[in-house]
Coordinates of C-alpha atoms and ligand atoms in Angstrom, one line a residue:
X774 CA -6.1 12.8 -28.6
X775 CA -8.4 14.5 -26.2
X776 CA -7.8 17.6 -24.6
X777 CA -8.5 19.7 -21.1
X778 CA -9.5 23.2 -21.4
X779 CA -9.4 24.6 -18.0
X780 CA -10.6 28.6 -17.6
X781 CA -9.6 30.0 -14.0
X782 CA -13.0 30.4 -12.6
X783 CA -12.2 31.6 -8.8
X784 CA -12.6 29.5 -5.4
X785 CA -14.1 26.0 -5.8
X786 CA -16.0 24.8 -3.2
X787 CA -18.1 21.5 -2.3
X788 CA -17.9 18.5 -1.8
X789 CA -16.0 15.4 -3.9
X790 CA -16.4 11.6 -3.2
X791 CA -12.9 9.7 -3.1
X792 CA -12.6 6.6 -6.0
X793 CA -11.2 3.5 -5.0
X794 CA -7.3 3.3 -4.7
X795 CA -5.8 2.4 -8.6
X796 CA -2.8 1.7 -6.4
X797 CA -4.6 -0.8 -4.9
X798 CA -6.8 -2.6 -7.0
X799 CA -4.2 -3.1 -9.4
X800 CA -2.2 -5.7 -7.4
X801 CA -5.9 -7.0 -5.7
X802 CA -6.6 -8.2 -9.1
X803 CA -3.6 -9.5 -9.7
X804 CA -4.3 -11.8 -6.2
X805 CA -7.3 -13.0 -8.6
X806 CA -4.4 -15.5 -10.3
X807 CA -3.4 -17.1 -7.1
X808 CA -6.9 -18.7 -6.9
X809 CA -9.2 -20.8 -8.8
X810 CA -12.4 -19.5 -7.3
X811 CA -14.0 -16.0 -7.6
X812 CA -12.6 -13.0 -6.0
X813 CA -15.1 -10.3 -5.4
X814 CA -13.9 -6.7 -5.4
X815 CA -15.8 -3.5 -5.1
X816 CA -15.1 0.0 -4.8
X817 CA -13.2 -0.7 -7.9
X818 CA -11.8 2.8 -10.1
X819 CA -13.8 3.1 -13.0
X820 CA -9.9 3.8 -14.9
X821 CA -7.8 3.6 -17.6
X822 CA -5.1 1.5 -15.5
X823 CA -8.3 -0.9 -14.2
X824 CA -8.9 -1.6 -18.0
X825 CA -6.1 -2.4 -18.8
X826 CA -5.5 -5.2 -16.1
X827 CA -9.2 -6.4 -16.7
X828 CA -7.7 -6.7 -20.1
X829 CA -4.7 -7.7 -19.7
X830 CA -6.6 -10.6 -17.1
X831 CA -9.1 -11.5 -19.5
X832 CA -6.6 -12.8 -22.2
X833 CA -5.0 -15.1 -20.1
X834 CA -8.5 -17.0 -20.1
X835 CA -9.6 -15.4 -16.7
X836 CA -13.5 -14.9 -16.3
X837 CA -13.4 -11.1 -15.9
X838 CA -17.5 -10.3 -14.9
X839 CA -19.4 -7.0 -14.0
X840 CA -21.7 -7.5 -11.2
X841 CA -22.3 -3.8 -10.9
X842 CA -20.7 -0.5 -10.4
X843 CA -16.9 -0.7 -9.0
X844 CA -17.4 -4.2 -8.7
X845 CA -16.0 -7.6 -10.5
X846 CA -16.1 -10.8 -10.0
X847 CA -12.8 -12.3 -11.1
X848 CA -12.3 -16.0 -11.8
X849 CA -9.0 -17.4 -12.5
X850 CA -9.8 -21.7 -12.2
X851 CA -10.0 -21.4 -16.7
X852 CA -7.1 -19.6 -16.9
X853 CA -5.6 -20.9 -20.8
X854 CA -2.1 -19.2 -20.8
X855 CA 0.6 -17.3 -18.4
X856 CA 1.6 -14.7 -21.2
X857 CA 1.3 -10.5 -20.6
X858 CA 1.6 -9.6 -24.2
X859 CA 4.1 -6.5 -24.5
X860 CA 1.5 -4.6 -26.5
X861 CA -0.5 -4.3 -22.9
X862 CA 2.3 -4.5 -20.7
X863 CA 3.7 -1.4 -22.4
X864 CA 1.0 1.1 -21.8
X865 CA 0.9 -0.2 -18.0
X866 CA 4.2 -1.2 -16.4
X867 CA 2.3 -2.7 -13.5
X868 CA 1.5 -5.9 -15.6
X869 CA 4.5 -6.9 -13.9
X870 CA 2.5 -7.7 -11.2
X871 CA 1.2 -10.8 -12.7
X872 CA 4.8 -12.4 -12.3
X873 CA 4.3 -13.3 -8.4
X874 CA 1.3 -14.7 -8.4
X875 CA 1.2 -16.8 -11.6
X876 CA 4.6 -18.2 -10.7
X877 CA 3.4 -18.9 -7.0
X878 CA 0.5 -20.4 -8.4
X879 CA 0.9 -22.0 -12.2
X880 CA 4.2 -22.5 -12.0
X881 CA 5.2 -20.7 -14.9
X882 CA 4.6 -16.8 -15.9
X883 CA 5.7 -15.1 -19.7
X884 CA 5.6 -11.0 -19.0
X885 CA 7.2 -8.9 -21.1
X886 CA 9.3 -6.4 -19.5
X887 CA 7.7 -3.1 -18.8
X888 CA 9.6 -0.6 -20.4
X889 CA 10.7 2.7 -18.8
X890 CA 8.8 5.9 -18.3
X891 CA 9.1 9.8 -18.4
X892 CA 9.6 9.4 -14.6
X893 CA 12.5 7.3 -14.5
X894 CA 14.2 3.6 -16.1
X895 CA 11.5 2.2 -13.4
X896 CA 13.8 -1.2 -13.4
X897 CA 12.2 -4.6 -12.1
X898 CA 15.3 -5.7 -11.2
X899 CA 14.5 -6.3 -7.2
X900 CA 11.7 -8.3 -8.5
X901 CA 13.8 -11.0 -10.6
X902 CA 16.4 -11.1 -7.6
X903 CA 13.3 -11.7 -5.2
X904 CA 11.9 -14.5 -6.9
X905 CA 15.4 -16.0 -8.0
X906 CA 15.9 -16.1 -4.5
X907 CA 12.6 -18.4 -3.7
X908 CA 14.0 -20.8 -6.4
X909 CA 12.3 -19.4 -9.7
X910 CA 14.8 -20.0 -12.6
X911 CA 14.2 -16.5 -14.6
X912 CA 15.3 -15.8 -17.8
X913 CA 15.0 -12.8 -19.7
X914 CA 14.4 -13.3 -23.6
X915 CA 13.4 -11.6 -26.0
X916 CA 12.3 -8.7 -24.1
X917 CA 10.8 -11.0 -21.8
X918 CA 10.9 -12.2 -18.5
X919 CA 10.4 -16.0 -18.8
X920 CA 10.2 -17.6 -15.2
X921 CA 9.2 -21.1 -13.5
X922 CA 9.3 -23.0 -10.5
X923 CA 8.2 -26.4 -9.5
X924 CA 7.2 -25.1 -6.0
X925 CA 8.4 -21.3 -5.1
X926 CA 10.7 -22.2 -1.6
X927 CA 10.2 -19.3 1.7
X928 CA 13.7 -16.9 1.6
X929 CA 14.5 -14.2 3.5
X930 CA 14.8 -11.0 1.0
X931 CA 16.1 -7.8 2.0
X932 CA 15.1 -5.1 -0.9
X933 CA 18.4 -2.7 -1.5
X934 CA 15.6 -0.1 -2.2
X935 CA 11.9 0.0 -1.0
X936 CA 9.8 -0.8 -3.5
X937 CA 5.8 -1.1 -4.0
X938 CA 5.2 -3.3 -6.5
X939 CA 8.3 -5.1 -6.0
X940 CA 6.8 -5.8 -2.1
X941 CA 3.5 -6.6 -3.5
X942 CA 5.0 -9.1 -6.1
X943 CA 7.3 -11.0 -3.2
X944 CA 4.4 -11.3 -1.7
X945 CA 1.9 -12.8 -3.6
X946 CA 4.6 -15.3 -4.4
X947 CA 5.1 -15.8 -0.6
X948 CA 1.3 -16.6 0.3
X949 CA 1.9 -20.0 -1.7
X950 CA 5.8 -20.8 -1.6
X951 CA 6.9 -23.4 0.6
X952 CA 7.8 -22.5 4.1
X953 CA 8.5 -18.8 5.3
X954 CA 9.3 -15.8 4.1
X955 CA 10.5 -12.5 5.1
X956 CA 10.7 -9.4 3.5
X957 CA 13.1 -7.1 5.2
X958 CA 12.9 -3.3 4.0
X959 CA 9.6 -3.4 2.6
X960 CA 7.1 -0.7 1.6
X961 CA 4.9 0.3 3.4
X962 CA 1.8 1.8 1.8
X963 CA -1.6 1.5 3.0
X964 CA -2.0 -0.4 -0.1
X965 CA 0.3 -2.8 -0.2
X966 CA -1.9 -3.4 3.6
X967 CA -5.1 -3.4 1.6
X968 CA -3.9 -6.4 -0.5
X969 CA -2.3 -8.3 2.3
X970 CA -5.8 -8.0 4.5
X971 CA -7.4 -9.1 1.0
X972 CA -4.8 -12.4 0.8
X973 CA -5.7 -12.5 4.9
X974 CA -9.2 -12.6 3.6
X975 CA -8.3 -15.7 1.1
X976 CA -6.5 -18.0 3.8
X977 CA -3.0 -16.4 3.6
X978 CA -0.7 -15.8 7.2
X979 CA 0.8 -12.7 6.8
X980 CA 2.4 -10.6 9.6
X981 CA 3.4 -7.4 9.2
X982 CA 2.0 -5.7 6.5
X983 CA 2.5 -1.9 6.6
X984 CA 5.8 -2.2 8.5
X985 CA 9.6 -2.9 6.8
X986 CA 9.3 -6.3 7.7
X987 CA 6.7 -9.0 6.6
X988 CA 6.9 -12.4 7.7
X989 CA 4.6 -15.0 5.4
X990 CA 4.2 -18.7 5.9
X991 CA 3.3 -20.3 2.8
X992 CA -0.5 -22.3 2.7
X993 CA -1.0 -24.9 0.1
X994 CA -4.4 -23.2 -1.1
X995 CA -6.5 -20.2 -1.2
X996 CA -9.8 -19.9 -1.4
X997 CA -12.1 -16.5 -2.7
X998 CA -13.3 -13.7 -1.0
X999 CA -14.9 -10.8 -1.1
X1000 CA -12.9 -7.8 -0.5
X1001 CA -13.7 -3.8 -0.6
X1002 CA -10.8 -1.7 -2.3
X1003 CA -9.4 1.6 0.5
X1004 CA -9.9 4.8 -1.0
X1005 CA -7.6 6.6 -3.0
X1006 CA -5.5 8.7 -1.1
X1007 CA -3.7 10.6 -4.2
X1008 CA -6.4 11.6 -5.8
X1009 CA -7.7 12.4 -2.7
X1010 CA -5.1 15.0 -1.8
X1011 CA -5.1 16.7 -5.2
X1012 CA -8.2 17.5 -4.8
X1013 CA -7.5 18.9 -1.2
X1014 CA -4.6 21.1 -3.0
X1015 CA -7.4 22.1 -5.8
X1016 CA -9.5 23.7 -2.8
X1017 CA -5.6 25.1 -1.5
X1018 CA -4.5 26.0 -5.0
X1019 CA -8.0 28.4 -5.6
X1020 CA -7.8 29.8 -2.4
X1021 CA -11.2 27.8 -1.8
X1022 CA -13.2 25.3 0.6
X1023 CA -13.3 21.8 -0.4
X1024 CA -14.3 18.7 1.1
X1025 CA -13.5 14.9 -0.3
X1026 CA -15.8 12.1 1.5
X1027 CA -15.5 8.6 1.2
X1028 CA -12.0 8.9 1.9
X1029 CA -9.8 8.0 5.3
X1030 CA -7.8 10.9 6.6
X1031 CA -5.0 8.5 8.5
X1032 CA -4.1 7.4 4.4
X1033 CA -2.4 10.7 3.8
X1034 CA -1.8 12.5 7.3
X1035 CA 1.9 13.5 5.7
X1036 CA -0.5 15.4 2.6
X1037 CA -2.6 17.1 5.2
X1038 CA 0.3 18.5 7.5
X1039 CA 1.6 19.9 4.6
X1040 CA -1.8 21.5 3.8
X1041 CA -2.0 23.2 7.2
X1042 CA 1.9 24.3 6.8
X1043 CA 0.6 25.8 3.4
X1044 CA -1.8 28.0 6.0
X1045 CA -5.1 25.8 4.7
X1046 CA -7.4 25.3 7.7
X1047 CA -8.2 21.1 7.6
X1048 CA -10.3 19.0 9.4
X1049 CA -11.3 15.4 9.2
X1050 CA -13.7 12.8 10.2
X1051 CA -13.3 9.2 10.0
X1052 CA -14.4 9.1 6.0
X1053 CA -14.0 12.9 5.1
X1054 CA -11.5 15.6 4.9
X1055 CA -11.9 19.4 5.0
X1056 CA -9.8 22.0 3.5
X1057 CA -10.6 25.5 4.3
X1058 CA -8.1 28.3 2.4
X1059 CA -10.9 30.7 1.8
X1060 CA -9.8 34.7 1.5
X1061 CA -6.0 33.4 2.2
X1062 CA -2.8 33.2 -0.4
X1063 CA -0.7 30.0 0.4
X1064 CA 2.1 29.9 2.3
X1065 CA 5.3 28.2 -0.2
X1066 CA 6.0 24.9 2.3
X1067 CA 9.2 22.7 1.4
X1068 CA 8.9 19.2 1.0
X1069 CA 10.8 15.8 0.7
X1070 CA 9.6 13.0 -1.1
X1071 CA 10.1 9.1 1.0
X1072 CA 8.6 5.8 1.1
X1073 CA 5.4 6.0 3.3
X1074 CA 4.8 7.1 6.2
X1075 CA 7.2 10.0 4.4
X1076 CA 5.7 12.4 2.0
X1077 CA 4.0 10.5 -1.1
X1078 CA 6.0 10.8 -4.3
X1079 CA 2.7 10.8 -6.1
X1080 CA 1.7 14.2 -4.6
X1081 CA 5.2 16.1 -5.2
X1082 CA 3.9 17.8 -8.6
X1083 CA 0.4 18.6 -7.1
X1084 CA 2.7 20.6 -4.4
X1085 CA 5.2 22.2 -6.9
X1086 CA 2.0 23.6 -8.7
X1087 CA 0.6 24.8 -5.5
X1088 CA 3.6 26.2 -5.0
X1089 CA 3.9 28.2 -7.7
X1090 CA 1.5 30.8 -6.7
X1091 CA 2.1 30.4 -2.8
X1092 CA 4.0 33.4 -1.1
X1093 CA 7.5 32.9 -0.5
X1094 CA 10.3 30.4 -1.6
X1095 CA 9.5 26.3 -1.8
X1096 CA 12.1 23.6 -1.9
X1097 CA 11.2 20.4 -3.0
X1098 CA 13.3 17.3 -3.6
X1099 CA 12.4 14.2 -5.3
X1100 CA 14.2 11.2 -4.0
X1101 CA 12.3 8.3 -5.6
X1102 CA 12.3 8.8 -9.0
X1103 CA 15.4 10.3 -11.4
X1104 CA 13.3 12.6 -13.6
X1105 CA 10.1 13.1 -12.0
X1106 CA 10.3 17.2 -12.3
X1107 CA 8.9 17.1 -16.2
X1108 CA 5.6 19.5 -15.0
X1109 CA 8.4 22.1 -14.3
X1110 CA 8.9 23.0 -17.5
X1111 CA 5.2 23.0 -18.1
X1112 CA 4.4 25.0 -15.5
X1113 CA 7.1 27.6 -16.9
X1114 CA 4.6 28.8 -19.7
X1115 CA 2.2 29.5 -17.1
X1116 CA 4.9 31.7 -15.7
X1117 CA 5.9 29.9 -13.0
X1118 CA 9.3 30.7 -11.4
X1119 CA 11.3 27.2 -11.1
X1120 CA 14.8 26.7 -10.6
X1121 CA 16.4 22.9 -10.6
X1122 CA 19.0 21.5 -9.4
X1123 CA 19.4 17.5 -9.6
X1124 CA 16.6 15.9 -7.6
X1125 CA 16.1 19.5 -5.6
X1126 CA 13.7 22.3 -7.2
X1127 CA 13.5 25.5 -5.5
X1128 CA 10.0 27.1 -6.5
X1129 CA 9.2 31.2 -6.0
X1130 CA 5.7 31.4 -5.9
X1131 CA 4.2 34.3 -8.0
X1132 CA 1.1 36.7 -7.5
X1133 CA -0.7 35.2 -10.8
X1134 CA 0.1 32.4 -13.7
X1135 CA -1.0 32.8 -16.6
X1136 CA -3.1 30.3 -18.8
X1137 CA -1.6 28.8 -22.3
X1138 CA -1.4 25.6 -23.7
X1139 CA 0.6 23.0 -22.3
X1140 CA 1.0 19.2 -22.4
X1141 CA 0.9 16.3 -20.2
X1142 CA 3.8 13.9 -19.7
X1143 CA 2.8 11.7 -17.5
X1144 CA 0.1 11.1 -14.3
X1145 CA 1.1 13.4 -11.6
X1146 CA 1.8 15.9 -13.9
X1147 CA -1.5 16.1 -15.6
X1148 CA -2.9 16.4 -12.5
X1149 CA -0.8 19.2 -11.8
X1150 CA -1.5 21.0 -14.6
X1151 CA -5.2 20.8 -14.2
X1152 CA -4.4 22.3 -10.5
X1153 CA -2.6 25.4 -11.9
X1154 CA -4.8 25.4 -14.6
X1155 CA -7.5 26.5 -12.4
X1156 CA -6.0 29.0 -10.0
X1157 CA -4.5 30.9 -13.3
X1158 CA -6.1 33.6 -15.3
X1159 CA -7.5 32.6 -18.6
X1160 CA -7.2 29.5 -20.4
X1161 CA -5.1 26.9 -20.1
X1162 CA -5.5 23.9 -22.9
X1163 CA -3.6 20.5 -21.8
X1164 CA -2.8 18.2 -24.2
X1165 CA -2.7 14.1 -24.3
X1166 CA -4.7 13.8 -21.3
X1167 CA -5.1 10.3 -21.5
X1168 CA -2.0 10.3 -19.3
X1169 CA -4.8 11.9 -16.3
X1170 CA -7.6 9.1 -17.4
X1171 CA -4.8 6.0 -16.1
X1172 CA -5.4 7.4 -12.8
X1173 CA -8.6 9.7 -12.1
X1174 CA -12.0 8.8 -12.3
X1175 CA -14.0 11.3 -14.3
X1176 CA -11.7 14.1 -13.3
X1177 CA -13.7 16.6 -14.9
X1178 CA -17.0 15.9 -13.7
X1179 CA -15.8 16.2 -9.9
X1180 CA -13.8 19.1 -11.0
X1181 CA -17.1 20.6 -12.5
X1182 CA -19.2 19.8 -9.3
X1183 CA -16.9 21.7 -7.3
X1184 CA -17.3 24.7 -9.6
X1185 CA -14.6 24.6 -11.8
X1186 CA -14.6 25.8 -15.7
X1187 CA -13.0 22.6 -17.0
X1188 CA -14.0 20.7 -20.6
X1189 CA -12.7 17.9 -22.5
X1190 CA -12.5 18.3 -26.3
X1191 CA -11.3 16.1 -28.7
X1192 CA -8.1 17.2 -30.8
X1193 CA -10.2 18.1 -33.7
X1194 CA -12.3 20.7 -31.8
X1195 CA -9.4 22.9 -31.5
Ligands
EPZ752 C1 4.6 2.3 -7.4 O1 5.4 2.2 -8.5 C2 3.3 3.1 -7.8 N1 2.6 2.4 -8.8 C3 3.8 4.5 -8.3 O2 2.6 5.2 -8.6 C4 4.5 5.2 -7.2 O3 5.0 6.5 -7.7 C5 5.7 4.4 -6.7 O4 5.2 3.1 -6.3 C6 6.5 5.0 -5.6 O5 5.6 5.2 -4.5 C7 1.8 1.4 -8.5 O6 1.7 1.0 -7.3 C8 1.1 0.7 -9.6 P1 8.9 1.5 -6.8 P2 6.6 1.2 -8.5 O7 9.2 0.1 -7.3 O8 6.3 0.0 -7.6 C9 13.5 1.6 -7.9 C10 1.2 6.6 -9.8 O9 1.4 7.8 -10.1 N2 13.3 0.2 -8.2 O10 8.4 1.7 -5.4 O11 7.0 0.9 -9.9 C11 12.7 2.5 -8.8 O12 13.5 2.8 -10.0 C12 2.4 5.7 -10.0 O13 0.1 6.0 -9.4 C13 14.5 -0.5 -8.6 O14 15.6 0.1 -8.7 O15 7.8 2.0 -7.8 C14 12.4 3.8 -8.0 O16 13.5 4.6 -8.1 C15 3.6 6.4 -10.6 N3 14.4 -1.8 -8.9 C16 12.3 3.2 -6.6 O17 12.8 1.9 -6.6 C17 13.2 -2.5 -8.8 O18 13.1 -3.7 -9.1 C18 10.8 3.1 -6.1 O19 10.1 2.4 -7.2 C19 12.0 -1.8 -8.5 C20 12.1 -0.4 -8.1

């Protein structure tokens, strides 16, 4: 299993491109399914998580083709079966997303059930009850979930809990049910907007995407389009906190500040100086420690779940005393005890941990447990002194393009070494 070793190496500074949103072009090709025509994506992450839904697509019988960097075109009219196999469904739990759309569109959908993850039992529960609800009979077998439906019927559906994949699910089903649905208490991320402007795109009347309600009136057919993934706005604020985190000046283009405003007042509450311009983002913490800043994990528009470990390592050598509570997931604190061997001063409580920042962490080895963290890791890794080795990275390469190589560019001592290297 490969390894990061990361050697604290001072400010970085420069300038990072964004990737396309994983977030995002994982349900976008899943939209491929609801159409037998080609879907054209670009700005597609070059990432673990991409390959394995290019995979994952390509065994159903789905025409899966290059056409050049960060772009596919993605034919489903061959498609041979409506199986997710459990041996790729359990290294990416978002193969769920398959259920909506096949079931909207073949009728019928096999997917194993995505097991849990360090972060939490990460239930699809809300998923099953949506699509029961639209008339889908739905049995679960043999660790699977087996569902059909003649033709799924418009419901109204109100989710007990927000959930991402569980909107962008309902509504794939929704673009070809019969009649209207609403989804009441939706998420809204930017992309679950980014794949209802690509279903837009392919003939699908959606209202409402990127509020708590979305209204959907079911067409008979879609056709293909053509449809550029938004940038990533996660990796796009951990590597705003790597220019916070090293006391530095960094820059991310081919970005959109308004994905992440929440990330960026925290930045400027952390004493970091940030500007913006309508693809770019500036952080400026040059000469200056960081100020610990408290923070409260929501659905969007609150603070992004998917930052709160970037933050806790941040705060970890910030001055003062940081709070941060973590209301989406049930065990989403695992880089805690990571960030302890760096000497890190954490105290939790439940979902709340209370973080003293510290003049100086100290490298030593630690390991990854799951996406976030990895990334948080690197982040500490390269504001402490010394060297910091992190183990079974391959958690970081599901959802960062190349991590190392725009950590490098910005002037960071980062390497990747295989296990046997040492
Ligand atoms: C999406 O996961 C993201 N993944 C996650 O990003 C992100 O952390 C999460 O949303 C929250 O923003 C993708 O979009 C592929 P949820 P998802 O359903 O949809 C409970 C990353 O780092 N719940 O919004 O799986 C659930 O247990 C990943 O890129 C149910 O109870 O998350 C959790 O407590 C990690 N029943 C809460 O809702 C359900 O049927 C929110 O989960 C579904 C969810």
């Amino acid at each position: 299993m490969d390894k990061f070793r990361v050697t604290g190496n001072g400010p970085l500074s420069g300038e990072v491109p964004a990737s396309g949103a994983k977030n995002a072009a994982l349900p976008i090709l899943c939209a491929s399914l609801l159409v037998d025509d080609a879907l054209i994506l670009r700005n597609l992450p070059d990432l673990w998580d991409v390959g394995t839904t290019k995979r994952l697509l390509r065994q159903m019988g789905v025409q899966v083709a290059e056409i050049g960097r960060g772009s596919l075109a993605v034919n489903a009219s061959g498609i041979s079966t409506c199986v997710a196999p459990y041996e790729l469904v359990k290294t990416m739990r978002a193969s769920i997303l398959v259920l909506g759309p096949l079931l909207a569109k073949r009728g019928a959908a096999q997917v194993s059930l995505p097991g849990g993850c360090a972060i939490g039992a990460r239930p699809v529960n809300l998923h099953i009850k949506g699509l029961k609800a639209m008339g889908a009979k739905i049995a679960l077998e043999g660790g699977f979930v087996k569902a059909e439906a003649s033709r799924l019927k418009g419901a109204r559906i109100v989710f007990e809990t927000v959930t991402v994949t569980g909107t962008e699910n309902l509504l794939m089903a929704a673009v070809l049910a019969d009649g209207q649905t609403v989804l009441e208490n939706a998420a809204r991320e930017p992309e679950i907007v980014d794949l209802a402007r690509c279903l837009t795109a392919m003939g699908a009347k959606i209202d409402g995407a990127g509020t708590s309600t979305i209204i959907v009136e079911g067409v008979r057919e879609l056709h293909g389009v053509e449809h550029h993934i938004i940038p990533d706005r996660i990796e796009t604020g951990t590597f705003l906190v790597a220019g916070a985190i090293t006391r530095g000046h960094v820059r991310v283009t081919h970005t959109d500040p308004n994905l992440l405003d929440t990330v960026l007042v925290k930045l400027q509450q952390a004493g970091a100086r940030v500007s913006t311009g309508s693809d770019w983002v500036d952080v400026d913490m040059t000469g200056r420690r960081p100020q610990a800043v408290n923070l409260h994990t929501l659905p969007h528009p609150g603070f992004p779940t998917d930052m709160q470990a970037q933050f806790m390592a941040l705060d970890t050598i910030a001055e003062g005393v940081g709070t941060i509570r973590e209301t989406i997931f049930e065990n989403r604190f695992m880089h805690a005890q990571e960030l302890f061997r760096l000497g890190a001063k954490i105290h939790i409580e439940g979902n709340t941990a209370v973080v003293t920042g510290v003049e100086r962490l100290i490298g030593a080895p630690v390991m990854a447990t799951d996406l976030r963290a990895s990334a948080a890791l690197v982040l500490a890794g390269l504001a402490a002194d010394g060297e910091t080795t992190i183990d079974r990275v391959y958690h970081i390469d599901r959802g960062y393009e190349r991590i190392e190589d725009k950590l490098d560019a910005l002037g960071a001592h980062i390497a990747r070494v295989s296990d046997g290297e040492g």
